[in-house]
PDB file of C-alpha atoms in Angstrom:
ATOM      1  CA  UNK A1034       0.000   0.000   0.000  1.00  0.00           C
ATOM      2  CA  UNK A1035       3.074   2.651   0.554  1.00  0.00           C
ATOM      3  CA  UNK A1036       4.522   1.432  -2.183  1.00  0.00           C
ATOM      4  CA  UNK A1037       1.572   2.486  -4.185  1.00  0.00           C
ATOM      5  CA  UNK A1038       0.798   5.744  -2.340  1.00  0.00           C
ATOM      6  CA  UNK A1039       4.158   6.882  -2.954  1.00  0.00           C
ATOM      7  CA  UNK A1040       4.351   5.586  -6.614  1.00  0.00           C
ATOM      8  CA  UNK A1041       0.617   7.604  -6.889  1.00  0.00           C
ATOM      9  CA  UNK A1042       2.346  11.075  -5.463  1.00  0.00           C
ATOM     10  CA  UNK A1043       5.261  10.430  -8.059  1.00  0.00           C
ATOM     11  CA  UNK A1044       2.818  10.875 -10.768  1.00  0.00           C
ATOM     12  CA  UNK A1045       0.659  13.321  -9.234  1.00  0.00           C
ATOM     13  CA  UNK A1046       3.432  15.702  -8.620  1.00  0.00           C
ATOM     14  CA  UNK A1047       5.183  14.698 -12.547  1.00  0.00           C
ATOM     15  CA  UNK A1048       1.383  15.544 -13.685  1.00  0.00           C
ATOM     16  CA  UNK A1049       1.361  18.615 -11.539  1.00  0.00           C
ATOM     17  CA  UNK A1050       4.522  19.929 -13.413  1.00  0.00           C
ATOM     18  CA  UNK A1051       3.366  18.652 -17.060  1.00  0.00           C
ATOM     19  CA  UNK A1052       0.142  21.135 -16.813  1.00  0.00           C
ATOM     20  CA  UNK A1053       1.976  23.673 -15.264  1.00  0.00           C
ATOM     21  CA  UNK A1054       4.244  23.792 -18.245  1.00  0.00           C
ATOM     22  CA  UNK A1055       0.903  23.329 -20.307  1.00  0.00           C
ATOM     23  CA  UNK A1056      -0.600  26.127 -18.437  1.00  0.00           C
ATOM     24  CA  UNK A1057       2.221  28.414 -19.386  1.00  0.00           C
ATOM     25  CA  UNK A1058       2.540  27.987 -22.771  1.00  0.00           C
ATOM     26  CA  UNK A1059      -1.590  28.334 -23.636  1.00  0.00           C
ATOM     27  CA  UNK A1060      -1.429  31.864 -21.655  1.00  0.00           C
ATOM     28  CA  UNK A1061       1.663  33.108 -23.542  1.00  0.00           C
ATOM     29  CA  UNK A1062      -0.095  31.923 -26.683  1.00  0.00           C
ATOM     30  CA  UNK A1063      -3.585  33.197 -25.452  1.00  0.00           C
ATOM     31  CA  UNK A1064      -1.609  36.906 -24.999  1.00  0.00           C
ATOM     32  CA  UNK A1065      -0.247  36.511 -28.586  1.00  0.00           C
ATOM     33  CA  UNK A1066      -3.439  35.910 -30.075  1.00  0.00           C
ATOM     34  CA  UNK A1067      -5.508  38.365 -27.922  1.00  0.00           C
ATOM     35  CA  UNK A1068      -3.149  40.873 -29.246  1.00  0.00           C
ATOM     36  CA  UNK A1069      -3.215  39.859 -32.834  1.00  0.00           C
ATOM     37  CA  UNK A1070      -7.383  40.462 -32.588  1.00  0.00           C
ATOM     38  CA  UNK A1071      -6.898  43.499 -30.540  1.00  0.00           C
ATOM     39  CA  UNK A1072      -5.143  45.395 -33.203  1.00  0.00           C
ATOM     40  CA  UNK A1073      -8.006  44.602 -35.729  1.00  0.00           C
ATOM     41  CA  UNK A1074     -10.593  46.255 -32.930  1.00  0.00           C
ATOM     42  CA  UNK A1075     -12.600  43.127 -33.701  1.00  0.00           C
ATOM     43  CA  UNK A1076     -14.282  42.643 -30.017  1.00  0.00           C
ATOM     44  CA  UNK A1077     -16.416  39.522 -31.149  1.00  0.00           C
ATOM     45  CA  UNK A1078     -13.200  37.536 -32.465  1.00  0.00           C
ATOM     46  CA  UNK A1079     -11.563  38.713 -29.374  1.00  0.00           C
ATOM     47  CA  UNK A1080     -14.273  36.970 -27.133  1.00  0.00           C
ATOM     48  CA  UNK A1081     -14.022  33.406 -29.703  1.00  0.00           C
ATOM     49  CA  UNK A1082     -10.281  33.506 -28.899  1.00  0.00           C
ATOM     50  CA  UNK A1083     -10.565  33.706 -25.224  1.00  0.00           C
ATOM     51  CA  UNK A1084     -13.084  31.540 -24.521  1.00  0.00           C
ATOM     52  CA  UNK A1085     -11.118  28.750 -27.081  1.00  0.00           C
ATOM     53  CA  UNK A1086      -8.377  28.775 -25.585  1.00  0.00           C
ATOM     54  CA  UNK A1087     -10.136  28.432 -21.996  1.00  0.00           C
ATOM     55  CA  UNK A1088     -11.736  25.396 -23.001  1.00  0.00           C
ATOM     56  CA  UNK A1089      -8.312  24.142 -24.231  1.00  0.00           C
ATOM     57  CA  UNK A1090      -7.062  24.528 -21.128  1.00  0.00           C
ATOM     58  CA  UNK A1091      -9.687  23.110 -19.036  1.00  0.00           C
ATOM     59  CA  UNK A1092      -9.073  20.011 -21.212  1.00  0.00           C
ATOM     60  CA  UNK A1093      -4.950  20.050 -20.217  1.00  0.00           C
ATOM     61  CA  UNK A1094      -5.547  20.641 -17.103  1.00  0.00           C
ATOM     62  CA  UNK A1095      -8.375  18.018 -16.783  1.00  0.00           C
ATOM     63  CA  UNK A1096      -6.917  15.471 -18.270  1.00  0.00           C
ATOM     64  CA  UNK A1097      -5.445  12.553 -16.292  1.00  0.00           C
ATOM     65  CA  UNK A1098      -3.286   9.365 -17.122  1.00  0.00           C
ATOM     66  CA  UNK A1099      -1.870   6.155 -15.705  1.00  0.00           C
ATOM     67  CA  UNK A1100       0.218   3.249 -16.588  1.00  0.00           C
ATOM     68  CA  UNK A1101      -0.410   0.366 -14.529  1.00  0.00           C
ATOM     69  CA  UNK A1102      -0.735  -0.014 -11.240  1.00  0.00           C
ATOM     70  CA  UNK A1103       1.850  -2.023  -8.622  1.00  0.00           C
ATOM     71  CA  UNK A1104      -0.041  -5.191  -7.461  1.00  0.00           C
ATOM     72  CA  UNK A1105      -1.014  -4.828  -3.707  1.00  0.00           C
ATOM     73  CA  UNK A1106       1.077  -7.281  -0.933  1.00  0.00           C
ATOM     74  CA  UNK A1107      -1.271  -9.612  -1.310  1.00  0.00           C
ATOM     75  CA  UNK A1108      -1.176 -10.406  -4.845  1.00  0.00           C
ATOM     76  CA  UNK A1109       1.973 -12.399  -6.204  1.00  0.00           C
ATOM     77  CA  UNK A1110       2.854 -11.316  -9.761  1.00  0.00           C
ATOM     78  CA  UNK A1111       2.564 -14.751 -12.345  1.00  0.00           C
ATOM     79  CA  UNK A1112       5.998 -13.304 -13.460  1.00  0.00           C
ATOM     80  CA  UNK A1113       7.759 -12.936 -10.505  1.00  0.00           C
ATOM     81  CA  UNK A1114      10.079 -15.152  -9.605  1.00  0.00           C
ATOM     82  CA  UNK A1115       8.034 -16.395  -6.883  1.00  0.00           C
ATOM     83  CA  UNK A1116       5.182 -16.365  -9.142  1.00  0.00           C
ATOM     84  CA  UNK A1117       7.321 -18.891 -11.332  1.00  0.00           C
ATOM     85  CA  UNK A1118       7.798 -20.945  -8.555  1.00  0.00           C
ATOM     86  CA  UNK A1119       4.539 -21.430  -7.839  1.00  0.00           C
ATOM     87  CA  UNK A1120       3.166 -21.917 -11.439  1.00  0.00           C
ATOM     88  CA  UNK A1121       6.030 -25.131 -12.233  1.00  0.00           C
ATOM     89  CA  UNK A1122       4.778 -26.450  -8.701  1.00  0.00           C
ATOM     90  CA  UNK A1123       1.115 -26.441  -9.422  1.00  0.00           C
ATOM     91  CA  UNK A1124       1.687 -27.635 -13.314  1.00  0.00           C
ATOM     92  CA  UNK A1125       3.909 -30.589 -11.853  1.00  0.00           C
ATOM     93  CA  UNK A1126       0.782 -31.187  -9.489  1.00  0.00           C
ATOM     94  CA  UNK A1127      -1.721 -31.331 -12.623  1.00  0.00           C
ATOM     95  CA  UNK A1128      -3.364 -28.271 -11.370  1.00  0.00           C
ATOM     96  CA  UNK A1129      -2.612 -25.878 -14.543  1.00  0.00           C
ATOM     97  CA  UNK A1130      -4.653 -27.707 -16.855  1.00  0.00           C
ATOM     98  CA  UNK A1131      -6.861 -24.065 -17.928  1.00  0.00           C
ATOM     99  CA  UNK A1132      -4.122 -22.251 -18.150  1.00  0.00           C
ATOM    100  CA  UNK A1133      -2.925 -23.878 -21.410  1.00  0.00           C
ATOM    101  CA  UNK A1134      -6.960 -23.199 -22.654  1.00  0.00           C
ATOM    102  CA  UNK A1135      -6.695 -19.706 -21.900  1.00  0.00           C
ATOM    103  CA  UNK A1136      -3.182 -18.668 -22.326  1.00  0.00           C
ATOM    104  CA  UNK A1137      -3.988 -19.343 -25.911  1.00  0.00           C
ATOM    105  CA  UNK A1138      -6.509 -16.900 -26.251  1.00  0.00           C
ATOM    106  CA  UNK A1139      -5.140 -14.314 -23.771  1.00  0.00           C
ATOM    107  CA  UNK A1140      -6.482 -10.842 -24.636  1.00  0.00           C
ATOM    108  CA  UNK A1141      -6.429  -7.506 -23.197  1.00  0.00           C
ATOM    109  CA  UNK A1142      -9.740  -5.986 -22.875  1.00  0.00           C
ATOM    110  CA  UNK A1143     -10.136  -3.039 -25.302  1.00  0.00           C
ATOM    111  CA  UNK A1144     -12.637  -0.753 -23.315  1.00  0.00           C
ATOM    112  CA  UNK A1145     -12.548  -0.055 -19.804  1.00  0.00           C
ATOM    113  CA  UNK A1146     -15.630  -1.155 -19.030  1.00  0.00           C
ATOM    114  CA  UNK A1147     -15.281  -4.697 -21.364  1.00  0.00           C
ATOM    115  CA  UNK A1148     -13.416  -7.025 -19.099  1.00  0.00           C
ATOM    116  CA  UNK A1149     -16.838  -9.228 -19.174  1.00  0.00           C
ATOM    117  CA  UNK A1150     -16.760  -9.533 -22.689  1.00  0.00           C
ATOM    118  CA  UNK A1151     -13.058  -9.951 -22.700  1.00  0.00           C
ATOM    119  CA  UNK A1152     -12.573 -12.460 -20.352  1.00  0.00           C
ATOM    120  CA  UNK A1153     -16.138 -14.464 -22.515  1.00  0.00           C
ATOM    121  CA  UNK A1154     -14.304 -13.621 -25.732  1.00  0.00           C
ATOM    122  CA  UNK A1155     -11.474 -15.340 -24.124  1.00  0.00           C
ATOM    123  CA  UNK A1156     -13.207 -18.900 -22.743  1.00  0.00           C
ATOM    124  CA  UNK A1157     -15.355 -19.564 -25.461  1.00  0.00           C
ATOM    125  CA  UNK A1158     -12.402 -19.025 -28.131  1.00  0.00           C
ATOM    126  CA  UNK A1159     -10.235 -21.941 -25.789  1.00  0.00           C
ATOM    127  CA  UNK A1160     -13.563 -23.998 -25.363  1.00  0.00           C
ATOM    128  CA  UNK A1161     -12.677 -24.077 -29.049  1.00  0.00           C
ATOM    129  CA  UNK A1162     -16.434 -22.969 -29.429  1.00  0.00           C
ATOM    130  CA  UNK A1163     -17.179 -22.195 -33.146  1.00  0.00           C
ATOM    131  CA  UNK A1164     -19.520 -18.774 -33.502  1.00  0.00           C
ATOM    132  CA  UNK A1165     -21.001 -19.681 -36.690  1.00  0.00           C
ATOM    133  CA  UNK A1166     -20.312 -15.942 -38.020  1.00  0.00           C
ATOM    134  CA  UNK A1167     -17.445 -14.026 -39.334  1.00  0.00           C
ATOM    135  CA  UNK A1168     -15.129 -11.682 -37.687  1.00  0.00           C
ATOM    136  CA  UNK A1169     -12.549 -10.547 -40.225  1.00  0.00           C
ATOM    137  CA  UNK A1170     -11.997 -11.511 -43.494  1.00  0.00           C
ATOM    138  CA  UNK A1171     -12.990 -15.601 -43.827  1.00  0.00           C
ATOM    139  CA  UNK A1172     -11.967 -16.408 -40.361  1.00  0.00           C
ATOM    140  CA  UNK A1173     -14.944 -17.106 -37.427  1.00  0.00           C
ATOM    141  CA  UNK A1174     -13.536 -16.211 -34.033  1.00  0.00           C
ATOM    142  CA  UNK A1175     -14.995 -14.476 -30.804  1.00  0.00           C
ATOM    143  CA  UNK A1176     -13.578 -10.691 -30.156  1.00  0.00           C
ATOM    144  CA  UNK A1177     -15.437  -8.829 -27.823  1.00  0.00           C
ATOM    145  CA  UNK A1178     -17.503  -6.405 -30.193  1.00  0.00           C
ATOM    146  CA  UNK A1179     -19.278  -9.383 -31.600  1.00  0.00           C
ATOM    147  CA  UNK A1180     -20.785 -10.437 -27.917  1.00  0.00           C
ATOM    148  CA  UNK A1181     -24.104  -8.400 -28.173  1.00  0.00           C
ATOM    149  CA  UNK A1182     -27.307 -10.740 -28.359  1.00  0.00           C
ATOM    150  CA  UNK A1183     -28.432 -10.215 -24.751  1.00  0.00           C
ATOM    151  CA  UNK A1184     -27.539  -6.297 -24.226  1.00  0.00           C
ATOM    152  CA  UNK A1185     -26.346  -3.259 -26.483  1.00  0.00           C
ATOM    153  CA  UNK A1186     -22.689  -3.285 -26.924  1.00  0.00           C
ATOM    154  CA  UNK A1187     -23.160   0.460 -26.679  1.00  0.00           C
ATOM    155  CA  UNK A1188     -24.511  -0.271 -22.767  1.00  0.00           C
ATOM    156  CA  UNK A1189     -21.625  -2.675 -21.950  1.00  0.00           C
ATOM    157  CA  UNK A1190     -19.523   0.372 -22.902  1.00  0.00           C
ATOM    158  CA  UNK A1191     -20.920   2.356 -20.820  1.00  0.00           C
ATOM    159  CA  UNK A1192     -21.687   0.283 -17.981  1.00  0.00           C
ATOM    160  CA  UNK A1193     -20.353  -3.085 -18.474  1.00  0.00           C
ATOM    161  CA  UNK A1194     -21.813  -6.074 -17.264  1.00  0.00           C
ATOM    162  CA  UNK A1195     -23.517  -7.668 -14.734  1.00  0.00           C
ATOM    163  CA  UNK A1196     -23.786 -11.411 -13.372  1.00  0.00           C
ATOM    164  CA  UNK A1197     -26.949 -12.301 -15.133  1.00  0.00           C
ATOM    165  CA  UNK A1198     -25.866 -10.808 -17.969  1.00  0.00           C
ATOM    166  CA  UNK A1199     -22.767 -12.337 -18.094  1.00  0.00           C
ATOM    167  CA  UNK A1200     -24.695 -15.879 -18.080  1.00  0.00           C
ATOM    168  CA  UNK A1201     -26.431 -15.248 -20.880  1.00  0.00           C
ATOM    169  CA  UNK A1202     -24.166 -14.087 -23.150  1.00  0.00           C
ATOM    170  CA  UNK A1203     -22.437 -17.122 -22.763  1.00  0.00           C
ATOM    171  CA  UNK A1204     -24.915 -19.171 -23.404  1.00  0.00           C
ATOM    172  CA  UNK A1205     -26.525 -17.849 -26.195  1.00  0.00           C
ATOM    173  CA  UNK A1206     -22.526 -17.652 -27.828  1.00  0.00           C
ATOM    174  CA  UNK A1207     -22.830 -21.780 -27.383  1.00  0.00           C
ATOM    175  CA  UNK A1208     -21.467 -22.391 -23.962  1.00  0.00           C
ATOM    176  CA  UNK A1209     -23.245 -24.309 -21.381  1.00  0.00           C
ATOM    177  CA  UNK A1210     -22.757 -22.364 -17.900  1.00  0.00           C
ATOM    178  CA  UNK A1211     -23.365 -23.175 -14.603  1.00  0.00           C
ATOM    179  CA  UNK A1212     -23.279 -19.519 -12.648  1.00  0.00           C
ATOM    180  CA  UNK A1213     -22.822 -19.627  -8.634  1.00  0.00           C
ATOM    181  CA  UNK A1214     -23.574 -16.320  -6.970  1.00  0.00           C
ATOM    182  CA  UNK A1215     -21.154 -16.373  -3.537  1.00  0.00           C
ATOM    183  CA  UNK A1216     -24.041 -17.136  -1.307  1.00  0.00           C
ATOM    184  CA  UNK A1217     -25.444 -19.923  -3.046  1.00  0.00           C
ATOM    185  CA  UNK A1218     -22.146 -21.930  -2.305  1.00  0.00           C
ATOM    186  CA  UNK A1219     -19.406 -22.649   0.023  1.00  0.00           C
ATOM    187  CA  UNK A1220     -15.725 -22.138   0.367  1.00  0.00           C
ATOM    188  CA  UNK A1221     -15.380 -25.571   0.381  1.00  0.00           C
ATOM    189  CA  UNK A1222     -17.532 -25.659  -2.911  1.00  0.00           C
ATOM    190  CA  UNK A1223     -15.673 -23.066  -4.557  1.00  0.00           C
ATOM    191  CA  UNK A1224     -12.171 -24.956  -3.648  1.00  0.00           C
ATOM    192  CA  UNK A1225     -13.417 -28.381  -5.452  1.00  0.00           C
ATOM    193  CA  UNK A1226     -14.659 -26.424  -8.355  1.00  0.00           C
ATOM    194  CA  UNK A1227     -11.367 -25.172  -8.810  1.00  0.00           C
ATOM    195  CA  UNK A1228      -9.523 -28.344  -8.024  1.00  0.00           C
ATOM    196  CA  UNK A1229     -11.842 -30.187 -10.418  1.00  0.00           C
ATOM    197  CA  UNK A1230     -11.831 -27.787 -13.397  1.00  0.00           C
ATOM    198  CA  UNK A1231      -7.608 -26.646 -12.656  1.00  0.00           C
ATOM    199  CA  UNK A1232      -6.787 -30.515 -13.535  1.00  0.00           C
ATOM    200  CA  UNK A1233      -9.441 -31.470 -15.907  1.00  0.00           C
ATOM    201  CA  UNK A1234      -7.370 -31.939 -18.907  1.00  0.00           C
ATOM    202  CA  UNK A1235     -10.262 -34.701 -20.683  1.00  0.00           C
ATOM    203  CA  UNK A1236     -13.213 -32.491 -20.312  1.00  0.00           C
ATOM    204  CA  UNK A1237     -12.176 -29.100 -21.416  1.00  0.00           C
ATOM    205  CA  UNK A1238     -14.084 -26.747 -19.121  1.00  0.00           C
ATOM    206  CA  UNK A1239     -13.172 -22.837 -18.160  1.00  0.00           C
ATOM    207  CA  UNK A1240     -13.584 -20.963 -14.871  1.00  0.00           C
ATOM    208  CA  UNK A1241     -14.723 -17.247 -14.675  1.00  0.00           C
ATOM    209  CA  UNK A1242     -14.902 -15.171 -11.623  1.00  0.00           C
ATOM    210  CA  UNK A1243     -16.797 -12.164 -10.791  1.00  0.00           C
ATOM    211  CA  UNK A1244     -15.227 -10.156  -7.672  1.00  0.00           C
ATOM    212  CA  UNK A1245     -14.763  -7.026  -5.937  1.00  0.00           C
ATOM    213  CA  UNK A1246     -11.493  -5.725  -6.618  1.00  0.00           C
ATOM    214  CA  UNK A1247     -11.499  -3.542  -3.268  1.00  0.00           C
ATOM    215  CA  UNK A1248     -11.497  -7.094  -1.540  1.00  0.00           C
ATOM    216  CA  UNK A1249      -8.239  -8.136  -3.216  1.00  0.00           C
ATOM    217  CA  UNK A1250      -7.066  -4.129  -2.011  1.00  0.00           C
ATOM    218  CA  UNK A1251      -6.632  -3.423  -5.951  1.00  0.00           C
ATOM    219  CA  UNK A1252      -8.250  -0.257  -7.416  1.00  0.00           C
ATOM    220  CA  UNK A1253     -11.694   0.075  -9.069  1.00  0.00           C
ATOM    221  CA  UNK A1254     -14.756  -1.983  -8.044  1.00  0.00           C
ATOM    222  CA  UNK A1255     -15.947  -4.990 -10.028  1.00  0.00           C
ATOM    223  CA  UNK A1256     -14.283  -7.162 -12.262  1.00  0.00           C
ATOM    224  CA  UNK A1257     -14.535 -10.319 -14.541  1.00  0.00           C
ATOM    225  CA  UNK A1258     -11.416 -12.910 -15.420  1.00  0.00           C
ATOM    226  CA  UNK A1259     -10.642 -16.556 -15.888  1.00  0.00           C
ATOM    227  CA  UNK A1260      -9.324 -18.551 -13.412  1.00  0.00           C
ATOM    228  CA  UNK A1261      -6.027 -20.273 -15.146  1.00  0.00           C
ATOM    229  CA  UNK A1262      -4.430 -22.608 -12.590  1.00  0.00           C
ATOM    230  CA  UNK A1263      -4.261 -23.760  -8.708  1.00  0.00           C
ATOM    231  CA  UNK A1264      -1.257 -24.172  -6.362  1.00  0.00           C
ATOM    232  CA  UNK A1265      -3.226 -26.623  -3.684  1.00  0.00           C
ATOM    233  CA  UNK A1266      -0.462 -26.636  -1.459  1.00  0.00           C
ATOM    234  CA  UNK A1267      -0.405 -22.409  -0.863  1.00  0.00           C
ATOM    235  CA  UNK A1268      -4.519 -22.489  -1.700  1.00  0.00           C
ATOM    236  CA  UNK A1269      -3.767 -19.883  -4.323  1.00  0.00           C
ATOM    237  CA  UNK A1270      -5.584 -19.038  -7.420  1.00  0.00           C
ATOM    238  CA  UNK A1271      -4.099 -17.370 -10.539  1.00  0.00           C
ATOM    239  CA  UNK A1272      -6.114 -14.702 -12.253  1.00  0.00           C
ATOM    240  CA  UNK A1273      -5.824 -14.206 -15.812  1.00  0.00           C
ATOM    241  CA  UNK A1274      -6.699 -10.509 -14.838  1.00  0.00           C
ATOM    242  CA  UNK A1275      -7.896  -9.303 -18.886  1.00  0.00           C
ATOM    243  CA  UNK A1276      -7.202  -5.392 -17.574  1.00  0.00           C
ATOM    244  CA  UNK A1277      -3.690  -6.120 -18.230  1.00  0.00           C
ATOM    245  CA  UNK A1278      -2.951  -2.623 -18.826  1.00  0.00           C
ATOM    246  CA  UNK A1279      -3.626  -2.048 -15.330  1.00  0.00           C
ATOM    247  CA  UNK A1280      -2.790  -5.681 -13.847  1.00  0.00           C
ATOM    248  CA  UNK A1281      -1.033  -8.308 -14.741  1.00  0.00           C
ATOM    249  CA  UNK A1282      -2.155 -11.895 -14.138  1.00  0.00           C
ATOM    250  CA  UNK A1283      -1.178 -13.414 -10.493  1.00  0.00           C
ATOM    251  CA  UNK A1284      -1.387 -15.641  -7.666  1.00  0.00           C
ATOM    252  CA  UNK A1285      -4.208 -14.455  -5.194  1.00  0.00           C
ATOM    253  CA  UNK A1286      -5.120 -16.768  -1.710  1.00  0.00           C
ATOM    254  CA  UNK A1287      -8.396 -18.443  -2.778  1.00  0.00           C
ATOM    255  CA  UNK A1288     -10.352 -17.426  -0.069  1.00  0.00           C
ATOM    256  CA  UNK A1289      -9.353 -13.979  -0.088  1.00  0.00           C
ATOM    257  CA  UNK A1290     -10.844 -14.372  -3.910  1.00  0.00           C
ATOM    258  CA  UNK A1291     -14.214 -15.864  -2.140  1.00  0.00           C
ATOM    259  CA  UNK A1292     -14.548 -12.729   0.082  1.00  0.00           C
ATOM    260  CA  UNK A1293     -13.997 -10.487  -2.833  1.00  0.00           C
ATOM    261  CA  UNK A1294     -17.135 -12.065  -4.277  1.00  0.00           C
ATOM    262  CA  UNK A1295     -19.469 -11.532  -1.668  1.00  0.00           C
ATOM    263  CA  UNK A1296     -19.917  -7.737  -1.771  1.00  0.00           C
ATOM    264  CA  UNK A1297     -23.219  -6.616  -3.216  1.00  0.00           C
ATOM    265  CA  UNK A1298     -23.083  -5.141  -6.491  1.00  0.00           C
ATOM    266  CA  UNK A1299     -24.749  -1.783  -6.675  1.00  0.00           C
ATOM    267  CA  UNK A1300     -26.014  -1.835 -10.004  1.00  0.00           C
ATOM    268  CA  UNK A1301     -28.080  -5.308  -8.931  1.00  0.00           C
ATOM    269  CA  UNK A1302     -28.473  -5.437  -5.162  1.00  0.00           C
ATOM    270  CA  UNK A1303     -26.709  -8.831  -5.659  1.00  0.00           C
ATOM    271  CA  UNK A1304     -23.392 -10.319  -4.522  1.00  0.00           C
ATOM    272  CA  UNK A1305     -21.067 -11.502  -7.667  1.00  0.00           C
ATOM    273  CA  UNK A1306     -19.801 -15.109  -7.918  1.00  0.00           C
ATOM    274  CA  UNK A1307     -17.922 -17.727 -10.602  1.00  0.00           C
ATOM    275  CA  UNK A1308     -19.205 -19.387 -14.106  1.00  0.00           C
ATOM    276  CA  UNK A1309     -18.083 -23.000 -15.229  1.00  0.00           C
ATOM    277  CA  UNK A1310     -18.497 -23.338 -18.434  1.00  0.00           C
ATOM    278  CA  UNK A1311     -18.136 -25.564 -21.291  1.00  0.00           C
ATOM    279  CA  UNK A1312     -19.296 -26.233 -25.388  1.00  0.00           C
ATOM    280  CA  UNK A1313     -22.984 -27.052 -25.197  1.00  0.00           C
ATOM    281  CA  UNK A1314     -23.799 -30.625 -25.461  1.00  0.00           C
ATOM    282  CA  UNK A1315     -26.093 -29.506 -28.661  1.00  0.00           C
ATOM    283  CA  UNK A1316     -22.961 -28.197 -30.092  1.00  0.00           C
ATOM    284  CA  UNK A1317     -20.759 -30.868 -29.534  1.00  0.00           C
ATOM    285  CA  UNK A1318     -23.959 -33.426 -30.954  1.00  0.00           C
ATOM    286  CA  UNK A1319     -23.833 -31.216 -33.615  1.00  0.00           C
ATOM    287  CA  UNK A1320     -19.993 -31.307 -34.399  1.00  0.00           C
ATOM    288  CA  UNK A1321     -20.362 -34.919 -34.255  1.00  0.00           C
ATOM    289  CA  UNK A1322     -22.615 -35.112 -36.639  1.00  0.00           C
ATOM    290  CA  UNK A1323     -20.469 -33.022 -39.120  1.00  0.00           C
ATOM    291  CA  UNK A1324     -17.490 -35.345 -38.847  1.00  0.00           C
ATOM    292  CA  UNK A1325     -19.214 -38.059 -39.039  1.00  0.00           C
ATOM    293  CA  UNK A1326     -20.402 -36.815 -42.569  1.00  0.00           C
ATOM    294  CA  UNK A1327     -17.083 -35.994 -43.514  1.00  0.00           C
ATOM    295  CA  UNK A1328     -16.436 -39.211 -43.026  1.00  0.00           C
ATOM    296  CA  UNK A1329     -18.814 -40.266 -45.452  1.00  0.00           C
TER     297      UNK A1329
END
C-alpha cells in the first residue's frame, strides 16, 4: 500500500509539473493571439479567442493518465520469480490444466468497461467454441464487439456487465454455464470447483470469476477474469486478470478471492460469484454429426 501511495504522489506531482508547463505555454499563446485580434478592434473575435483557448485549457488541465498499477502485498505477480515458482509447482501437481486453454486466447480488454466480454471472448475461443459468423476476413472467431445478443454493446460500454448478464451471453454464444452467486455456495464448494476444473485436462471446461477488486485491495470496483491454474499446497488461485494494462495476471489466496465475491453489487443489489463453463452438449452433438459426414 506505501509502495503504491508513494508511486501515486510520483505521478501526481510529474502531472502537476506537465500542466503547469501546459498552463504556461496556452497563456503566452492566449496573450499573442488576444493581441493579434486586438489590433483589428474586432471585439467579437476577441471573445471566440478567449473563450477557445479556456476550453483548451480546461481540457490540459483536466486530463489525467496512468500506466499500470503495482499489485497490492497480497497479490503475487505470475511473473515474478516467486510467481514462477509457484506456477512449475502447481503444473507438476496437474493443477494448470486451464491455463494452457486460456493462455492461448489471452487478450487484453479493449474498453474499460469490457473485461466481461473480454474475459467471454477469451473462454469460449479456448472452449474451441465455433460462432457460426465471421469476424474478419474468412476467419470465425470471438472478439469482444461481436458479444451483443443479450444487451447493447453500446450499454456494456458504458456500464459493463452484470452477473446475469454475463450468463447469458455465454450461453446464447454456445457455452453451457453453470453460474454460482457467492451465497449460493461454500468455500469448500468453490475450492473443489477449482480443483476439479484446474486438472481437468479430458473435459475441457473454463472458470470465470466475478469479484470485488477492493477485496483483493486493488483499485476500481468490479471485475470479470478466468481462473487459469491452482497451487493446492499455498490455496492460491491465478487470475488471468484481462485489464492487463492495469494488472497483470497473479497468484491471489483463494479465499481472499471468495470474500472479494461476496460484496453486493450496486447496479443489482446482488453479490457476484464464478461461471463453469463448457461447449454445449447440442454443439458438440452437432460437431459430431459433421465429422461423421465428412467421413462419409
Amino acid at each position: 500500500v506505501s509502495t503504491q501511495s508513494t508511486g501515486v504522489s510520483f505521478y501526481r506531482a510529474f502531472s502537476s509539473q506537465q500542466l503547469e508547463l501546459k498552463r504556461t505555454n496556452l497563456m503566452k499563446n492566449s496573450e499573442t493571439n488576444v493581441k493579434e485580434t486586438s489590433s483589428s478592434s474586432n471585439s467579437i473575435a476577441q471573445s471566440v479567442c478567449k473563450n477557445n483557448l479556456i476550453a483548451q485549457l480546461k481540457a490540459e488541465t483536466e486530463q489525467v493518465s496512468f500506466y499500470r498499477r503495482p499489485l497490492p502485498p497480497e497479490c503475487i505477480s505470475f511473473s515474478s520469480k516467486e510467481g514462477k515458482t509457484l506456477f512449475l509447482a502447481a503444473l507438476m501437481q496437474g493443477h494448470m490444466e486451464s491455463y494452457f486453454r486460456l493462455a492461448e486466447n489471452f487478450i487484453t480488454q479493449q474498453e474499460p468497461a469490457y473485461c466481461g466480454l473480454a474475459a467471454l471472448a477469451m473462454s469460449l475461443n479456448a472452449l474451441h467454441i465455433d460462432p457460426k459468423r465471421l469476424w474478419k476476413g474468412p476467419w470465425r472467431w470471438f472478439s469482444e464487439d461481436m458479444l451483443n445478443c443479450c444487451v447493447p454493446i453500446e450499454t456494456v460500454k458504458a456500464k459493463g456487465l452484470t452477473f446475469d448478464e454475463f450468463a447469458c451471453l455465454a450461453k446464447c454464444s454456445g457455452a453451457s454455464v453453470s453460474a454460482f452467486r457467492a451465497t449460493e455456495t461454500t468455500l469448500q464448494d468453490f475450492r473443489r470447483v477449482v480443483t476439479e476444473v484446474s486438472a481437468s485436462p479430458e473435459k475441457e471446461k473454463v472458470l470465470v470469476a466475478t469479484y470485488s477488486r477492493k477485496g483483493l485491495k486493488q483499485t476500481g470496483e468490479g471485475h470479470f477474469s478466468p481462473i487459469g491454474g491452482y497451487h493446492p499446497e499455498r490455496d492460491l488461485v491465478l487470475i488471468m486478470d484481462v485489464a492487463r494494462f492495469k494488472y497483470g495476471a497473479h497468484w491471489v489466496p483463494l479465499e481472499t478471492l471468495w470474500e472479494a465475491m461476496k460484496p453486493i453489487d450496486p447496479s443489482t443489489l446482488k453479490p457476484r460469484g464464478f461461471f463453469i463453463m463448457e461447449k454445449s452438449l447440442e454443439l458438440e452433438h452437432d460437431e459430431q454429426v459433421v465429422r461423421e459426414g465428412e467421413r462419409k
